[in-house]
Each structure stands twice: as C-alpha cells, then as structure tokens.
Coordinates of C-alpha atoms in Angstrom, one line a residue:
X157 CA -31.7 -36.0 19.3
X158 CA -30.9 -34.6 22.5
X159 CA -29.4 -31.4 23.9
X160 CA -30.2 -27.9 23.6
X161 CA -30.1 -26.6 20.1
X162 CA -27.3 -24.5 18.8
X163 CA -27.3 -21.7 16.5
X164 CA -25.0 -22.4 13.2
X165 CA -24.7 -19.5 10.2
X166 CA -27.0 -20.3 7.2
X167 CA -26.3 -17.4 4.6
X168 CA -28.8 -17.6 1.9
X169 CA -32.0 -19.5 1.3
X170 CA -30.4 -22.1 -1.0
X171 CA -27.4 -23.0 1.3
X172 CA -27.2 -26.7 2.0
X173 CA -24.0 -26.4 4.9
X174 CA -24.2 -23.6 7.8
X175 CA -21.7 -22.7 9.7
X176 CA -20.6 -23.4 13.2
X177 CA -20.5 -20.1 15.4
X178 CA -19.6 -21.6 18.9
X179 CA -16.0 -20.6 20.0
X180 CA -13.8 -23.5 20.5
X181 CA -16.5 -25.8 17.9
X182 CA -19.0 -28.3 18.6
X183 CA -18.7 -31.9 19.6
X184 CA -20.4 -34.8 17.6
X185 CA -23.8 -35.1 18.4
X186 CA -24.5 -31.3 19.3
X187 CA -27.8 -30.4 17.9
X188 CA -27.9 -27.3 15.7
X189 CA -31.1 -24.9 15.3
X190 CA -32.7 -26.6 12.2
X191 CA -32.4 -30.1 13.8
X192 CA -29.2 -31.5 12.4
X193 CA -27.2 -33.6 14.4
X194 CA -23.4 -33.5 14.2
X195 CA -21.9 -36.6 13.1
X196 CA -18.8 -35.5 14.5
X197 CA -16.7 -32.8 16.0
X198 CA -16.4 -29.1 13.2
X199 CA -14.4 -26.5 14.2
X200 CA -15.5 -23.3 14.8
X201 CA -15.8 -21.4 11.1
X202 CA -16.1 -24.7 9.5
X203 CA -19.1 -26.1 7.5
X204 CA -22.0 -28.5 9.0
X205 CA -24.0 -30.2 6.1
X206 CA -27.5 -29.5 6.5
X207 CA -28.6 -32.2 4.2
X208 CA -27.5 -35.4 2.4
X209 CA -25.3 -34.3 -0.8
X210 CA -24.1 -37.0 -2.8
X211 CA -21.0 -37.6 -4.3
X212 CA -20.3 -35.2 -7.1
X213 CA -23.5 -32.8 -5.6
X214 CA -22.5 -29.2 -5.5
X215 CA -21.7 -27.5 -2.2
X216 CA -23.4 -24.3 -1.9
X217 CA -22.6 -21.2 0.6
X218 CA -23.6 -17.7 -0.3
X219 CA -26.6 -19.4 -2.7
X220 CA -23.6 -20.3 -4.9
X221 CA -21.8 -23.9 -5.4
X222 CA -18.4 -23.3 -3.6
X223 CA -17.5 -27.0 -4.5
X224 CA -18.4 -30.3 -5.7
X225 CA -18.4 -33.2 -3.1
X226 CA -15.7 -35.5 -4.0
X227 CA -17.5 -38.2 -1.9
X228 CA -21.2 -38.7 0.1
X229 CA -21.8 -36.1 2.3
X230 CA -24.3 -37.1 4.8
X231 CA -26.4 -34.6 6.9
X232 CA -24.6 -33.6 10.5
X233 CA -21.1 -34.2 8.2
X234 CA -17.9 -31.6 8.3
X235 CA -17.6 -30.3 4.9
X236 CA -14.2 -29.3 4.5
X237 CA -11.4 -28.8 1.8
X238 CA -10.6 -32.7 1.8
X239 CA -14.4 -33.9 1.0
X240 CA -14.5 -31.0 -2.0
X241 CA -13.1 -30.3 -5.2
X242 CA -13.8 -26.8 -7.1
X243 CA -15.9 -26.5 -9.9
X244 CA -14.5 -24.8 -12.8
X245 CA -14.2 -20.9 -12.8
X246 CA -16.5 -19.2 -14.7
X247 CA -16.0 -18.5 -18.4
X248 CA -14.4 -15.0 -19.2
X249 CA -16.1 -15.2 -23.0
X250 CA -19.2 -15.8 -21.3
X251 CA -19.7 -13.2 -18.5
X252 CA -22.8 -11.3 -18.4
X253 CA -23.0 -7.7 -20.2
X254 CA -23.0 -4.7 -17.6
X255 CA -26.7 -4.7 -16.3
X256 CA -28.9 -0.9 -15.7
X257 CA -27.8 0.1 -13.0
X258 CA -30.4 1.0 -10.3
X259 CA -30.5 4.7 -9.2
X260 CA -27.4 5.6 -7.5
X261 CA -28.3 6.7 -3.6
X262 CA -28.4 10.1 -2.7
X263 CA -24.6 11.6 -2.4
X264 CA -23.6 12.1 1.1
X265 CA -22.7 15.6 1.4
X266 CA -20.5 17.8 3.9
X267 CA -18.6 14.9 5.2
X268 CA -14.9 16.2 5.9
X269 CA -11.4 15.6 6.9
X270 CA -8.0 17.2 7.7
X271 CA -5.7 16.6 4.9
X272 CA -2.8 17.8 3.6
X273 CA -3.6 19.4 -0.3
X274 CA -1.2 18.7 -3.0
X275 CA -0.7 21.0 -6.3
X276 CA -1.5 18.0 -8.5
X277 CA -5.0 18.1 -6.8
X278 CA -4.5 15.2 -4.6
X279 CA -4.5 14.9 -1.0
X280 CA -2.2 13.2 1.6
X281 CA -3.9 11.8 4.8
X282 CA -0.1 12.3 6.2
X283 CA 2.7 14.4 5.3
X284 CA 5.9 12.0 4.9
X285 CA 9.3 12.4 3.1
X286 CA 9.9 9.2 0.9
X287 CA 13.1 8.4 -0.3
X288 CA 12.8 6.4 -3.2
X289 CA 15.4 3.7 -4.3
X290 CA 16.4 2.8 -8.4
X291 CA 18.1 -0.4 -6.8
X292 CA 18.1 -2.9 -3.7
X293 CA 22.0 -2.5 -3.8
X294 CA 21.5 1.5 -1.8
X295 CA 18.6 0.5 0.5
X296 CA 21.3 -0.5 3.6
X297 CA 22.6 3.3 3.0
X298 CA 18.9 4.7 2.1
X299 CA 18.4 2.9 5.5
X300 CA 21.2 4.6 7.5
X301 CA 20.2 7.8 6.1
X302 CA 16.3 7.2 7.4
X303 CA 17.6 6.6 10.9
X304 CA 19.7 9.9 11.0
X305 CA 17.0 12.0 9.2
X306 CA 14.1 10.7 11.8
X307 CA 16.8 11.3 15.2
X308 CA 18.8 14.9 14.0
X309 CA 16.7 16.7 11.2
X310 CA 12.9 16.1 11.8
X311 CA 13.1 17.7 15.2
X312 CA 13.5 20.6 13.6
X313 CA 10.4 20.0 11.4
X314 CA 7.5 19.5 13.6
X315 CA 4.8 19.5 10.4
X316 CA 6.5 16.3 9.3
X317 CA 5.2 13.1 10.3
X318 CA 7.7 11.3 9.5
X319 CA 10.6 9.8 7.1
X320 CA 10.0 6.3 4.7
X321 CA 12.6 4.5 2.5
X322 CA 10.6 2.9 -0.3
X323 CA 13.4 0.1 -0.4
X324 CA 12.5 -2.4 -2.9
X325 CA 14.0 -5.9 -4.6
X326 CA 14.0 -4.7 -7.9
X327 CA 16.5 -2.7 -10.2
X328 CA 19.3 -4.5 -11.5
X329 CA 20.0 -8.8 -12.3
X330 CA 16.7 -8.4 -14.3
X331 CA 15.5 -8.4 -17.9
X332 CA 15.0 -4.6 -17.7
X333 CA 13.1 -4.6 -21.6
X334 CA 11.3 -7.9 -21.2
X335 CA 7.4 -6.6 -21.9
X336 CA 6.3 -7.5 -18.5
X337 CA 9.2 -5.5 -16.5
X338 CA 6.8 -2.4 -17.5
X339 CA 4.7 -3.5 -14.4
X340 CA 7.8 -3.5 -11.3
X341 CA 9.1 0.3 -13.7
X342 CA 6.0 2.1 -13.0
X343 CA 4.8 0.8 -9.6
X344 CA 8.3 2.0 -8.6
X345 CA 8.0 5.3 -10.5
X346 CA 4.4 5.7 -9.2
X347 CA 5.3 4.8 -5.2
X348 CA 6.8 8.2 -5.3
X349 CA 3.8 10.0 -6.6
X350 CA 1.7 8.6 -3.7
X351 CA 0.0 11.8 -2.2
X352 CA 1.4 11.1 1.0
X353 CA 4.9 11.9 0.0
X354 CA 3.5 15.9 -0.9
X355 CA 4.5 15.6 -4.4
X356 CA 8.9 15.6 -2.7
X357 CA 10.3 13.2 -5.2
X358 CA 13.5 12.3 -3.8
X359 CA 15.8 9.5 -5.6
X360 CA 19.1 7.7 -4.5
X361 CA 20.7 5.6 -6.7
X362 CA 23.5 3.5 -7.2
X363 CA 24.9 4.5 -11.1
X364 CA 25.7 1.1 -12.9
X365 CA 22.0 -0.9 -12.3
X366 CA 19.6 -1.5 -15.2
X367 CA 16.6 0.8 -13.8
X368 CA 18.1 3.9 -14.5
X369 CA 17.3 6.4 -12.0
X370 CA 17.0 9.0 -14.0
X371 CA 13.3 6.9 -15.2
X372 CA 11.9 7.7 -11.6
X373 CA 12.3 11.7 -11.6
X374 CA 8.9 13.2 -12.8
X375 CA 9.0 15.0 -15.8
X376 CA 9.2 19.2 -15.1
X377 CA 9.5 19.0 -11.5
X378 CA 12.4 21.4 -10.4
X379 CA 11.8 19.9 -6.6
X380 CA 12.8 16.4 -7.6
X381 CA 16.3 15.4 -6.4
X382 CA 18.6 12.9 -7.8
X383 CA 21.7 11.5 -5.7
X384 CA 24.5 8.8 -7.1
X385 CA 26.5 7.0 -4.9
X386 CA 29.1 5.8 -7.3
X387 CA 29.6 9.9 -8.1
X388 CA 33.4 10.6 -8.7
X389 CA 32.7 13.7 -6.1
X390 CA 31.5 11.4 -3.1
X391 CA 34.7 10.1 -1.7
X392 CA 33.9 7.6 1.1
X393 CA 30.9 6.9 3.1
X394 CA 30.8 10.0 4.9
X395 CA 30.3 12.1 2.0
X396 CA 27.6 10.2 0.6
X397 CA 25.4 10.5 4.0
X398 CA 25.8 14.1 4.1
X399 CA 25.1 14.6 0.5
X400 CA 21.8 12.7 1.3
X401 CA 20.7 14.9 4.2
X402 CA 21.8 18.2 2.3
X403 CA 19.4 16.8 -0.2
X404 CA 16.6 15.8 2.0
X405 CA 16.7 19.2 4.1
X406 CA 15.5 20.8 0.9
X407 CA 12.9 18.6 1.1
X408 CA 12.0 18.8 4.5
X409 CA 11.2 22.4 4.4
X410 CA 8.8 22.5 2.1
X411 CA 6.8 19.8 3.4
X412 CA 7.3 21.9 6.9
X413 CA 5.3 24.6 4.9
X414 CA 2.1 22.3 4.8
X415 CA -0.7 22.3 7.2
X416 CA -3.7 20.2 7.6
X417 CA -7.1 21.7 5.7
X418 CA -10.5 20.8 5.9
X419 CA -11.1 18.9 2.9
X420 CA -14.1 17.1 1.2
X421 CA -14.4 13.2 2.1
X422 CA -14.3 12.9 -2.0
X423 CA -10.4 13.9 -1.9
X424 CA -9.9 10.0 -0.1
X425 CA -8.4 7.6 -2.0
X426 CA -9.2 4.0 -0.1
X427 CA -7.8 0.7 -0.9
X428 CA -9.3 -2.1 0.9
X429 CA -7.7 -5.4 1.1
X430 CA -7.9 -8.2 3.4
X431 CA -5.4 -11.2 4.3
X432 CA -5.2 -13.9 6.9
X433 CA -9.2 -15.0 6.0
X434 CA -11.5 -17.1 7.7
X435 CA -14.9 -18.2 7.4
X436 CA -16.5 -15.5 8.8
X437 CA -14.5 -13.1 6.1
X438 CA -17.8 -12.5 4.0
X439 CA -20.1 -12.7 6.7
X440 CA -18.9 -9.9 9.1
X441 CA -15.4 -7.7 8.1
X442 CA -16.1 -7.6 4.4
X443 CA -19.4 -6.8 4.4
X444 CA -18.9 -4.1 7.1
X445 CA -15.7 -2.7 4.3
X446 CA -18.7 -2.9 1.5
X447 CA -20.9 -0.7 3.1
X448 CA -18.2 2.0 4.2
X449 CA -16.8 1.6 0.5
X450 CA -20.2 2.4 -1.0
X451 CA -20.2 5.5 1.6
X452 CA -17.1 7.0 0.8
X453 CA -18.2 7.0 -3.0
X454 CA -21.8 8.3 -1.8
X455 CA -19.4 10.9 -0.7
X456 CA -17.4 11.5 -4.1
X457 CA -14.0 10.0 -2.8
X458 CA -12.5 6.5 -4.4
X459 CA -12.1 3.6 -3.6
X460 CA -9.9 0.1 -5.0
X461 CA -10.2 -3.2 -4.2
X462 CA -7.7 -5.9 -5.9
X463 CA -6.5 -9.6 -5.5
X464 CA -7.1 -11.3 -8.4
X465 CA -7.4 -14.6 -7.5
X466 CA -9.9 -13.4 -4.8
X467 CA -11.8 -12.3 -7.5
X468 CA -11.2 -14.6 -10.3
X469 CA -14.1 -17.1 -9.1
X470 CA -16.9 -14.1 -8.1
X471 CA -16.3 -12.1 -11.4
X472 CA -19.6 -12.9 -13.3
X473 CA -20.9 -11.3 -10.2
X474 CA -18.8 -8.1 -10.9
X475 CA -19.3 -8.1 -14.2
X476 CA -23.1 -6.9 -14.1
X477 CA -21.9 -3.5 -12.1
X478 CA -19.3 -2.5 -14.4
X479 CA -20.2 1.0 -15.9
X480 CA -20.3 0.0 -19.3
X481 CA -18.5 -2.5 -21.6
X482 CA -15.2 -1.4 -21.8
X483 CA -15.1 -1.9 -17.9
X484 CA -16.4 -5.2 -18.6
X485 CA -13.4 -6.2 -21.1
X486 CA -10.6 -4.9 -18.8
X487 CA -11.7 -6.5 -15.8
X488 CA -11.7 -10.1 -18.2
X489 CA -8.6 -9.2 -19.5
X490 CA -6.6 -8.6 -16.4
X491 CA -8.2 -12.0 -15.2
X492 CA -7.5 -13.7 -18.7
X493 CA -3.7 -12.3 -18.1
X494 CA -3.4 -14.2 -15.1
X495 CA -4.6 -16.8 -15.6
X496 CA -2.1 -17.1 -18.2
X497 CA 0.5 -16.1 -15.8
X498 CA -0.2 -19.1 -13.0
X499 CA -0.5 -21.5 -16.1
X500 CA 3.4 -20.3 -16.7
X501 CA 4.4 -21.0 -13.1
X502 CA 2.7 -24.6 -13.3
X503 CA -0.2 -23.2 -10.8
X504 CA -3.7 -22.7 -11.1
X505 CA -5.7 -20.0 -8.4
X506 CA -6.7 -23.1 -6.3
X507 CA -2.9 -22.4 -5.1
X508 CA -4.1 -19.0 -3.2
X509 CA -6.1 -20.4 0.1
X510 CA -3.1 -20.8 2.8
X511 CA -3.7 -23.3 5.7
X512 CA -4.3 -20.6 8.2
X513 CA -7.5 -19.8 5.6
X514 CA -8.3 -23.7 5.6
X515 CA -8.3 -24.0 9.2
X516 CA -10.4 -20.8 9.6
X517 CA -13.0 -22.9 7.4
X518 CA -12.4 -21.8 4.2
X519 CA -12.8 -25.1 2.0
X520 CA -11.3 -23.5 -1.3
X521 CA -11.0 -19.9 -3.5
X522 CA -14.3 -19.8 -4.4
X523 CA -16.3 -19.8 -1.2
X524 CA -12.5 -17.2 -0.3
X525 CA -13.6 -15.2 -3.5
X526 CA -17.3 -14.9 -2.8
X527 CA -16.2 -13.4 1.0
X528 CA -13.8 -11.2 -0.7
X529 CA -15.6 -9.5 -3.3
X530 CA -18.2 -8.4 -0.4
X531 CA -15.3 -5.6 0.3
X532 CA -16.3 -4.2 -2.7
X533 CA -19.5 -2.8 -1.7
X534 CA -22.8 -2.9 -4.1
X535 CA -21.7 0.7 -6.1
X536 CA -20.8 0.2 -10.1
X537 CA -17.5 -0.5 -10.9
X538 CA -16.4 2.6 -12.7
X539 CA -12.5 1.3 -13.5
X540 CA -10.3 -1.5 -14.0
X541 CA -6.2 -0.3 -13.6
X542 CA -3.8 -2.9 -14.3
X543 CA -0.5 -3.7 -11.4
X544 CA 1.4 -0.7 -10.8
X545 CA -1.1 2.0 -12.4
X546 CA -2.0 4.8 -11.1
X547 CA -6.1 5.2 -10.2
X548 CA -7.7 7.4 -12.6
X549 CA -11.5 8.1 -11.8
X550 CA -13.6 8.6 -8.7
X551 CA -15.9 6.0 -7.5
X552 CA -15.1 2.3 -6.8
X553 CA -12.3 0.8 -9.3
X554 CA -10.7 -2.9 -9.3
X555 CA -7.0 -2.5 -9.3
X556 CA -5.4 -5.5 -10.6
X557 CA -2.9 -7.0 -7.9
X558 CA -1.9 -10.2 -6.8
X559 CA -3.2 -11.4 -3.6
X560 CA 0.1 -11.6 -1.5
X561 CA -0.8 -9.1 1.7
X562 CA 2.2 -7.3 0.8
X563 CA 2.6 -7.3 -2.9
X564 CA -1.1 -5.9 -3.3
X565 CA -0.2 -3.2 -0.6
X566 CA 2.9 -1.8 -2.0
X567 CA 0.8 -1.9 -5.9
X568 CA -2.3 0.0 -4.0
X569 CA 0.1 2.5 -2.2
X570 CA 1.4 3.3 -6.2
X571 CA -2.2 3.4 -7.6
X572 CA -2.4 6.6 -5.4
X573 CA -4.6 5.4 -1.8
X574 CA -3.8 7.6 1.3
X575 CA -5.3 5.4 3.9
X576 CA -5.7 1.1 3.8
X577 CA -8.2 -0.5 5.3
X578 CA -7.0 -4.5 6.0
X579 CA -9.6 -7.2 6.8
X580 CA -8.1 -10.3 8.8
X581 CA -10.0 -13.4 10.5
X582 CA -6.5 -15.0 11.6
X583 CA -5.2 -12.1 12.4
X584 CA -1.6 -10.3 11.1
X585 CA 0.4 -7.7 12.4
X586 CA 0.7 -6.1 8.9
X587 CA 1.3 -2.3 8.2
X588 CA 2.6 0.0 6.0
X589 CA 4.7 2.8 7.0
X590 CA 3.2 5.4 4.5
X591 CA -0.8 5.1 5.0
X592 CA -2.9 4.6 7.9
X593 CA -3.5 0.9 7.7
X594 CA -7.0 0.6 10.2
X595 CA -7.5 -3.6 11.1
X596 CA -10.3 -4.7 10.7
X597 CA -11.2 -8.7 12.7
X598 CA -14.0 -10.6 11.7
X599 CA -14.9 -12.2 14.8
X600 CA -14.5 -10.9 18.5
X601 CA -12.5 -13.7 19.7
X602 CA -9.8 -12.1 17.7
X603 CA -10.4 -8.8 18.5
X604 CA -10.1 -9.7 22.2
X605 CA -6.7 -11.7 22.0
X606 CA -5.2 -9.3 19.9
X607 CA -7.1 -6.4 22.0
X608 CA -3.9 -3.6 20.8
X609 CA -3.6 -4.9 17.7
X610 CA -7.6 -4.0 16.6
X611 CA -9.3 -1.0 15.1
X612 CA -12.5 -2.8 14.6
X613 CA -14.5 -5.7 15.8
X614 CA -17.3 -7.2 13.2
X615 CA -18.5 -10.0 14.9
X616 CA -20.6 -7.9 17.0
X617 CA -22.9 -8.4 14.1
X618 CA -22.5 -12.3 13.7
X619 CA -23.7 -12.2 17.6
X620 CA -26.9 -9.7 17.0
X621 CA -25.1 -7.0 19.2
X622 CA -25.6 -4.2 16.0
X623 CA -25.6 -4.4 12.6
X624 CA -23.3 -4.7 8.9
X625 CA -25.2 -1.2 8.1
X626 CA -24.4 0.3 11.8
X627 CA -20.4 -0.8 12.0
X628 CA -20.3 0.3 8.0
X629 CA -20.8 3.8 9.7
X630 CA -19.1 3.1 12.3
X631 CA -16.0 2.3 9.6
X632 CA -16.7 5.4 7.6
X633 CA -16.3 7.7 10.9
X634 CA -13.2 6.2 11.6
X635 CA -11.9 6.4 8.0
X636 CA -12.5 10.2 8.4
X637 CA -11.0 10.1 12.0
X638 CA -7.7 8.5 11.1
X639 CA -7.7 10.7 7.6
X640 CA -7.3 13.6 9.9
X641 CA -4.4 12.2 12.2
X642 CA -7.0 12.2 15.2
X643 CA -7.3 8.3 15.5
X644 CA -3.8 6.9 15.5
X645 CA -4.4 2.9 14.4
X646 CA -3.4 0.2 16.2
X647 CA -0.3 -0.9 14.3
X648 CA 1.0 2.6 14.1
X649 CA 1.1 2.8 18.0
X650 CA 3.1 -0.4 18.1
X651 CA 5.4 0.8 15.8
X652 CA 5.0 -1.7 13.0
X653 CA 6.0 -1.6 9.6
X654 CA 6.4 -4.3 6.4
X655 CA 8.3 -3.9 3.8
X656 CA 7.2 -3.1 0.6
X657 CA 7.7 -5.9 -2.1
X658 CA 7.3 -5.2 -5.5
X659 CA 5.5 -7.7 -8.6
X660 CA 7.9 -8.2 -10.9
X661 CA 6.5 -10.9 -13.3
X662 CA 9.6 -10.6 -15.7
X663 CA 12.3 -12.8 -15.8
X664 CA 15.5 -12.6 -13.5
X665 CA 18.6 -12.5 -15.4

C-alpha cells in the first residue's frame, strides 16, 4: 500500500463499511486511515468495506445491519444499493416495551421569542391571512383574489405579513364517505386552525362539490367567513372578487390589531422534516435537528417529527422512549396501517429512497431510516397523532405522514407547527408560504453551491471545525431568531413557495 492515508467516516464500533469524506471521491487504490485499500473508485458519501463480508453477511452502519450482501464483499469494495438487499423490518408484535426513562435534563428556562398570541392559547410565529379552499375548482379565483389582496389592501395593513391561499387537490370527484377520506377532511379543516392564520378562518367555496364547505367553518366562531361562488346574488366575475375582498377586509383588520409579544420558547410548535437525503443525513443535519429538538422541549415547547417509511425500519429504537404503552401501540399501529396501505398499492417502503438519495450513498431505507430518526433527538416520545391531526401535548410527538417533502409539510402545517425546520444533503428549494421553513445542508459543499439558499451548514462538524452539541445551539438560537421575524430564511428572501398537497388515501371516483 502506498499513498498518504485518508480519512473515511466509521460511525460506531461495530461498523464493518466507513464512509468516504473526500469531495469529488476517491480513486482505486487510495489508502484510507485504518489501512484499507480501495479496490476501486466510491463516490463521495458512499460506503468503503472495511473488511471481507461474505455473501449473505449483514452490512452494518450505525452498529446496525443496513443490509445483507447479495454477493462477496471483499475489503477496499464499494458497498452500494446493487451489492445489498434489505433485511426484513422489524416485527411490530415484537417491539420492545417503553424502557425507564433516565432523568429528564434540567428545563431550560427564560428562553423567549416574539410571537403573535392567539385566544385559543396558541401562538403564530407570523401573522398571515389564509384563505382556505372546499374545492380545487375556486383555487384559479382564490388565486386572483391573493394577488389583489397582497398589491391594493395589505398596504393598508402594515401588522400583516402577508396573504396565503391554502389551494388544494381535494374536494369533489372523490369518495367523500369512504373511511379513509376522514384523513384529506380534517387536514383541510385543520390547515385553517394553524396558529399562523390568528385564529381568521376564511372559506371560499364553489356550492355543488362533495366537501361541503360548510365542514371547514369552526364551530362558534362568529369571525369565520363563508363565500359561494355559484351564489344566485354574484352575477359575473366582478362580483365574486369584490365579495372576496369585502370579506377578507374584515379579516384584515383584526389581524392588523395584533402585535408581536415576548413569549415563552414553550409556545413553539416545531416540525422537523428532511428531504433530498444523503449519506451524511445522520451524521451531521439530523443529529444537529436532535439536539435543538431535545432543547426546545428542555424549554417546554413541542416538537413532531413524521415520515413513516423513514421510521418504519428504526422503530424498535423508538419504541423504548415512548412514555408509556399506549404510545407504544399507536406508534405500531400507524406503522401497521401503512404497511397495509403500500401492500394495496403493490409497494413495499423499499420504494421510498429516490436516486438522488442513492447517489448521495444511501444504499436502502434502513441505513435512510436510521439517519432520519436522529431528527428526533434522545427526549421520550410523549404522542403519536395520526395524518391530518392536530398535536395535542407538549414535548416531542411522531406525527404520522408520508414521506413525500410536500405531503408531510402541508399534514405538519395542519398538526399546528409555526416554524419547519427542513434537512437536505442534495439540496431543494422547498418552502412553505405560511411557516418559516430554516434549511438545514449536511455537508459544506452544499452549503457553498447553494450559498443563498442555506440557513445552516453541518458539515462543519464532519470536518472537526465545532461540534453536533455546538451547531444544535447554534439551531436553537436561530429557531428563536426566525420565531421572532428577526432572521428572515433563505427561501423566504428568494421568494419561494410549494404548494401544498394533501394525503388523500381514499379512492377517486
């Protein structure tokens, strides 16, 4: 062996590949720091085996088997998604009971932020009109109406940040009583609760679809609005727009009542999320997210983490932190449900990595899951919501989503969270109009290329420069910073929004 020796990413003890930390890869024959010698070119992110595994050996990462070779691996060998197969998912009959749970940390007391305080309690990290939608057949007018309210009415209302159709797919051509059309019902009826919307339900609708509009007007609230289009009284376009404004001027002015307020860091409501995933997922960005998530509840405040199949393959490792048993049987029920829902589409959650996550390194879901469920943090799992519910208790809760960037945004943004933090090795422009979405890149190639698209760069711990613990606090500050509209993210400065997409595991009539 020749050569200098290069340093590669060995995560636990028991780890029989490391991973290859020089930008741009390593050529065959490169020498890394425990003496193996490439057999052939890896890719940066991508696995080195540090040892001979045989056919049919497991594949271990994390201290866990990620996969099973499906041939001989020899030492120096790229270990990637072609030369493994997954091992089975654990058994959901078989997870372990919740475990004593060491004493909690002390709570992290007088930490603040400048919110916006709701009457239901709640609090808004931004203080938005929402126009919600009973149909996809209004959003083109709900649209129009967006564009006029932003240009001629919210000069005139300087405490308002801003104006967001919440536009969906959903509505009508749909099995409106089929059991599972309970999950697209309330995520739309709960979008409008979000405490970023100041507790100003406004509804347009169309009058013939099959979600009635009516169902998306909270019960007792004398602020909520209701507009038809197909009213006898609105003749012609015209009419319609101005009814709309009329409608949303009332609205308008009581949000221009509301000021920001020093509140405590337990009125924030966090989802964390991540999307575009690479090999360093686990090692830098979602650890870093763990460690701010388990200081926001230090502090009192919430926080949800989702994706199912990004859980499915880590969840007798969750299972040990839930607060007691009946945490433990939701969390296997939602994964029991769906698995039962892939086995109706003819898939399986090996259909979740996407090439970009391949070609990051990511081999399959498990070693994906194992780097996802580090967003979680290390607190006990307090809470298991299913899609489209809202969150219910402080502390850290799994909301069950699927893993789509924006399908597990819009259900997060109806399970109540005011500000989203987004994890991405690959990088995405993704954003959502109606929470601070703060990026978060794994490694500081990324950060570097995309240099305006960035909040935070992690791999200044994969290179020694600080620390998980340090940028977790790091994280934290800037979760209370953007809170109180005094960092504005990235994507907000750009200008970009997605759109929000709804789960709707019903049938299409």
């Amino acid at each position: 062996m020749t050569g200098p020796k290069i340093p590669a990413l060995k995560i636990h003890g028991a780890d029989n590949v490391s991973v290859v930390l020089a930008e741009g890869g390593l050529e065959a024959g490169a020498v890394l720091d425990d003496g193996t010698e490439l057999r052939e070119a890896v890719p940066v992110g991508h696995k080195v085996a540090l040892e001979n595994i045989p056919r049919d050996g497991e594949v271990t990462r994390y201290g866990v088997t990620i996969g099973i070779a499906s041939e001989d691996l020899l030492r120096g060998a790229w270990v990637n998604e072609h030369r493994i197969r997954l091992p089975e998912p654990p058994e959901l009959d078989e997870l372990p009971p919740p475990a004593p749970q060491p004493e909690a940390p002390a709570p992290l007391d007088g930490f603040t932020f400048e919110g916006y305080r709701n009457a239901d309690g709640s609090v808004g990290t931004r203080n938005i009109l929402a126009i919600s939608t009973s149909v996809q057949c209004v959003a083109g007018v709900v649209d129009h109406v967006v564009d006029r309210v932003t240009k001629e009415l919210l000069p005139r209302y300087p405490n308002v940040d801003g104006v967001v159709a919440l536009n969906h797919a959903y509505g009508c051509g749909v099995a409106i009583n089929a059991p599972d059309a309970a999950i697209p019902i309330r995520t739309v009826q709960n979008l409008a609760k979000n405490p970023n919307f100041g507790g100003e339900v406004m509804i347009i609708g169309l009058g013939c679809e099959k979600l009635r509009p009516e169902w998306l007007l909270p019960e007792g609230d004398p602020s909520a609005s209701m507009l038809i289009l197909q009213d006898p009284a609105l003749t012609g376009f015209s009419a319609m727009i101005e009814a709309i404004l009329k409608q949303a001027e009332g609205h308008l002015e009581r949000l221009n009542r509301r000021t920001r307020q020093t509140c405590p860091a337990s009125d924030l409501v966090i989802g964390v999320q991540c999307g575009g995933s690479d090999a360093f997922s686990g090692v830098t960005a979602n650890p870093v997210i763990g460690c701010a998530a388990d200081l926001i509840v230090r502090a009192g405040g919430s926080v949800m983490f989702s994706e199912v199949t990004e859980v499915r393959d880590a969840v007798h490792l969750l299972a040990p932190r839930c607060a007691d048993a009946e945490v433990s049987a939701s969390l296997a029920r939602e994964m029991a449900w769906y698995d039962a829902y892939l086995a109706r589409g003819g898939a399986d959650r090996s259909a979740n990595t996407t090439p970009g996550n391949k070609a990051g390194g990511l081999s399959g879901i498990v070693e994906k899951s194992l780097g996802s469920v580090a967003k979680s943090g290390t607190s006990p799992l307090v809470d298991v919501t299913g899609p489209g519910e809202r969150i219910r208790r402080k502390g850290l809760t799994f909301a069950a989503t699927p893993a789509g960037d924006f399908v597990c945004g819009t259900l997060q943004l109806a399970a109540g969270m005011n500000l989203h933090v987004f994890s991405t090795g690959r990088g995405t422009p993704y954003n959502l109009p109606a929470v601070p979405t703060l990026k978060v890149v794994t490694h500081s190639a990324l950060a570097a290329r995309w240099f305006d698209l960035v909040d935070l760069d992690t791999g200044r711990a994969a290179t020694g420069e600080t620390t998980i613990e340090d940028l977790g606090v790091e994280l934290f500050q800037l979760i209370l910073d953007t809170a109180s509209g005094k960092h504005v993210t990235a994507a907000d400065r750009l200008g970009i929004v997605n759109d929000l997409v709804l789960f709707n595991p019903a049938p299409v009539t």
